[in-house]
Amino acid sequence: MSFLNRVWRNILYVNVCKRSQVSQKRQANNNLLSLVARMIKKIGAVLLICVLIRILTGCGDPVVWNNPHPTSESGQNILYSVFTERPKHLDPVQSYSSNEIQFTAQIYQPPLQYHYLKRPFTLIPSTAVDLPKVTHYDSNDQPMSDGATSDDIAYTQYEVSIKPGIFYQPHPAFAKSAQGDWLYHQLNDQDLAMVYKLSDFAIMNTRELTAHDYVYQIKRLAHPRLHSPIYGLMADYIVGLRDYAAELRNAERSLEGGAFLDLRKYFLGGVEVIDDYTYYIRIRGKYPQFIYWLAMPFFSPIPWEADLFYSQKGLVEKNITLDWYPVGTGPYMLTENNPNLRMVLEKNPNFYGEFYPEEGMPDDLENGLLNDAGKAIPFIDKIVYVREREGIPRWNKFLQGYYDASGIGSDSFDQAVQLVGQGEATVTDEMMVQGIRLETTVAVSTFYMGFNMLDPMVGGTSEKNRESARKLRQAISIAVDYEEFISIFANGRGLPAHGPIAPGVSGYRSGKAGMNPVVYEWVDGEAKRKSLQVARRLLAEAGYPNGIDRKTGSPLTLYFDVVARSTEDRSMLDWMRKQFQKLNIQLVVRSTDYNRFQDKIRKGNAQIFEWGWHADYPDPENFLFLLYGPQRKANNSSGSSANNAANYENAEYDRLFEQMKDMEDGIPRQQIIDRMVDILRHDSPWLWGYHPKDYGLYHAWFNNVKPNRISNNNMKYYRIDPLLREQKRREWNAPVLWPIMLVFLSAIGGLWPAVRAFRRHEKSAAIKSDMSPLI
């Protein structure tokens, strides 16, 4: 019996195991079916939500599907722009870069500005009542007549009168209690516990702009804790500024723990307040270009209250500084500063009294640039700058209408621009359909390759080899085809340079009169680059026939120093090697980081290098000084203020420069400039390179655009039509729902056979299980 019992138990165990396996399979199938059902439900839910949104919005606001901006901003009077590099300085005493001035020029107001529409560029008052009153003085401090010669002028005084009734933007530095005490000038840790940004201060206030604020800012140029890029130049001119800097350095040593250095306590003889609305600046000798500096943010007003407010240790530790939160009287104020994501300018509520210009150039009326003549500015309420590091996403968002303007990268040039007629650039049909227009202007800039004149091979450091080096430079100048460079690498956006002065600046000559006869010849009414035969003859005369050093029999090898390049720029460097190869010259590229490159330039260790210059102001002096002997960069005691990177020196050129720089525009000055340019062409210290053309694309709703890169405070003139923009965004970004429906139906169609198969398998397994015998 015990044996039969054991057999019976084993049979029961086997059948239980079979039923358990069937049950597990059935459960797995159920789980899978449940998962499939849930997937179908979720897909259906998503589709249903999408369809409901589409239905509920009445097909009226599809922009929400891909709009990168907050939906709350839709339809508002906002300009959307981009920036690629984060600004380092927003303090006007230190800020100098183009990626900074696009912000600072909208916030700060120097006494002068440029007329928005007139060309050539014309200075007009900004906060000033009129242009400064200029008076010359002799060595006895006696006023001189207007016809006085530069040699007799000891000082020049600029007297500036500003308009009353101009007020600063709301700011906590101006906040006072009911009793008249400053609320935020002595903050402790407890006061700052809940402060993380400027807007966390509960109370803001303002005050009127005075002449004292302009004088205070000029004093800040010499502040020992600040490093103004123009201090060296201004110290050479503004009377007493260098001594003032020494006095401030001594005063700072006596302060404890970085305490506030109150500049009001220290007297600067060359800059004084006459009354609350008038001040003067006295400079040494005669420097007519000084008036242009009065249109730059360096000479904008800074209130002492803001300087004291931002000097507090607790705020500095929280990065609440003037470099991060500017304070000005301009049309806009910075309300959001997240330089890794976005920066926002909003209309200054205290700004008023400025109007759109009522006159311009002859074609401005035809181009619609005078439609807003005489109207109060600014027109736009807010400017949103979004940081876009990549060109393709930026370009696509522009085409979708989410950015109002765009530059044109090389990869999108053919899509955007076509050449018609005599090479005139215009937008393609695709752009025209969208209402996009092209605006072009020649930048007041120059890009060039420089020869280090201290290098014995390309510069000629001795009388014996100086002539040889000059002919070598001339030969290379002919061989390097900048017309081809502009066509390939700039998409035609540039003019070959015949000298250092850019178009649009007095002293520049065009046509045959402006041709460089060393490199070009005049053929059939245009300048044509000389042949390679001429270049090879010059190379042989220099001692390198067919690129072989006659003395050593070795191939001529030259060195091109550049800042480290990306892989995309390799083709440009390869092209440059091929240009030298035309003369059988071996060009070796020496790539290094920016700091090392700067160090090599400062020490005069480079041989051939590339450089560029954008004018600070529209005067030929601002280009010709780049080759003025005392401005040599190598081992120059003036340091960063020296700009003659080629270390070029010519006694006649330097004498003419000193004569020209103090002259007013006119025929005598033009004659001197022509001679200076002839000297430069003959000596060829640069490959003259090209003057770039700025191309910009603008949507139909973006109005009052007249591009230029001299006046930077242009945002106040622009106008946006937000209703037209919203309409176009809807047209261009309407969502297409049928692919979603197709995906949903395809998913159901693909899953349904699987569901049916699992059901059949489950039913079959259940039948087999029921037929299994139980003993």
PDB file of C-alpha atoms in Angstrom, residues 171-174 183-204 257-258 260 304-325:
ATOM      1  CA  HIS A 171      17.140 101.383  -9.339  1.00  0.00           C
ATOM      2  CA  PRO A 172      17.596 100.473  -5.648  1.00  0.00           C
ATOM      3  CA  ALA A 173      20.732 102.637  -5.428  1.00  0.00           C
ATOM      4  CA  PHE A 174      18.456 105.705  -5.461  1.00  0.00           C
ATOM      5  CA  LEU A 183      17.818 102.348   2.149  1.00  0.00           C
ATOM      6  CA  TYR A 184      20.420 100.131   0.535  1.00  0.00           C
ATOM      7  CA  HIS A 185      23.808 101.812   0.950  1.00  0.00           C
ATOM      8  CA  GLN A 186      24.804  99.928   4.130  1.00  0.00           C
ATOM      9  CA  LEU A 187      23.564  96.394   3.660  1.00  0.00           C
ATOM     10  CA  ASN A 188      24.435  93.628   6.109  1.00  0.00           C
ATOM     11  CA  ASP A 189      24.169  89.862   5.825  1.00  0.00           C
ATOM     12  CA  GLN A 190      20.645  89.855   7.207  1.00  0.00           C
ATOM     13  CA  ASP A 191      19.506  92.430   4.665  1.00  0.00           C
ATOM     14  CA  LEU A 192      20.943  90.308   1.864  1.00  0.00           C
ATOM     15  CA  ALA A 193      19.672  86.939   3.057  1.00  0.00           C
ATOM     16  CA  MET A 194      16.824  86.847   0.516  1.00  0.00           C
ATOM     17  CA  VAL A 195      18.540  88.879  -2.216  1.00  0.00           C
ATOM     18  CA  TYR A 196      19.771  86.908  -5.241  1.00  0.00           C
ATOM     19  CA  LYS A 197      19.228  89.375  -8.066  1.00  0.00           C
ATOM     20  CA  LEU A 198      18.654  93.101  -8.439  1.00  0.00           C
ATOM     21  CA  SER A 199      14.877  92.780  -8.752  1.00  0.00           C
ATOM     22  CA  ASP A 200      14.732  91.261  -5.258  1.00  0.00           C
ATOM     23  CA  PHE A 201      15.053  94.755  -3.805  1.00  0.00           C
ATOM     24  CA  ALA A 202      11.523  95.903  -2.951  1.00  0.00           C
ATOM     25  CA  ILE A 203      11.974  99.635  -3.493  1.00  0.00           C
ATOM     26  CA  MET A 204      13.337 101.359  -6.583  1.00  0.00           C
ATOM     27  CA  GLY A 257      39.087  95.475   3.223  1.00  0.00           C
ATOM     28  CA  GLY A 258      38.291  96.848  -0.221  1.00  0.00           C
ATOM     29  CA  PHE A 260      34.477 102.110  -1.210  1.00  0.00           C
ATOM     30  CA  TRP A 304      28.078 107.894  -7.507  1.00  0.00           C
ATOM     31  CA  GLU A 305      25.136 106.232  -5.720  1.00  0.00           C
ATOM     32  CA  ALA A 306      25.359 103.230  -8.057  1.00  0.00           C
ATOM     33  CA  ASP A 307      29.127 103.015  -7.648  1.00  0.00           C
ATOM     34  CA  LEU A 308      28.761 102.955  -3.857  1.00  0.00           C
ATOM     35  CA  PHE A 309      25.809 100.552  -3.950  1.00  0.00           C
ATOM     36  CA  TYR A 310      27.636  97.997  -6.101  1.00  0.00           C
ATOM     37  CA  SER A 311      30.854  98.260  -4.048  1.00  0.00           C
ATOM     38  CA  GLN A 312      29.237  96.532  -1.043  1.00  0.00           C
ATOM     39  CA  LYS A 313      30.953  93.240  -0.288  1.00  0.00           C
ATOM     40  CA  GLY A 314      27.741  91.248   0.119  1.00  0.00           C
ATOM     41  CA  LEU A 315      26.509  92.295  -3.331  1.00  0.00           C
ATOM     42  CA  VAL A 316      29.856  91.597  -4.982  1.00  0.00           C
ATOM     43  CA  GLU A 317      29.799  88.071  -3.529  1.00  0.00           C
ATOM     44  CA  LYS A 318      26.360  87.550  -5.097  1.00  0.00           C
ATOM     45  CA  ASN A 319      27.622  88.899  -8.438  1.00  0.00           C
ATOM     46  CA  ILE A 320      25.320  91.905  -8.191  1.00  0.00           C
ATOM     47  CA  THR A 321      27.667  94.422  -9.747  1.00  0.00           C
ATOM     48  CA  LEU A 322      27.680  97.145 -12.380  1.00  0.00           C
ATOM     49  CA  ASP A 323      29.268  94.627 -14.742  1.00  0.00           C
ATOM     50  CA  TRP A 324      26.131  92.493 -14.370  1.00  0.00           C
ATOM     51  CA  TYR A 325      23.368  95.056 -13.781  1.00  0.00           C
TER      52      TYR A 325
END
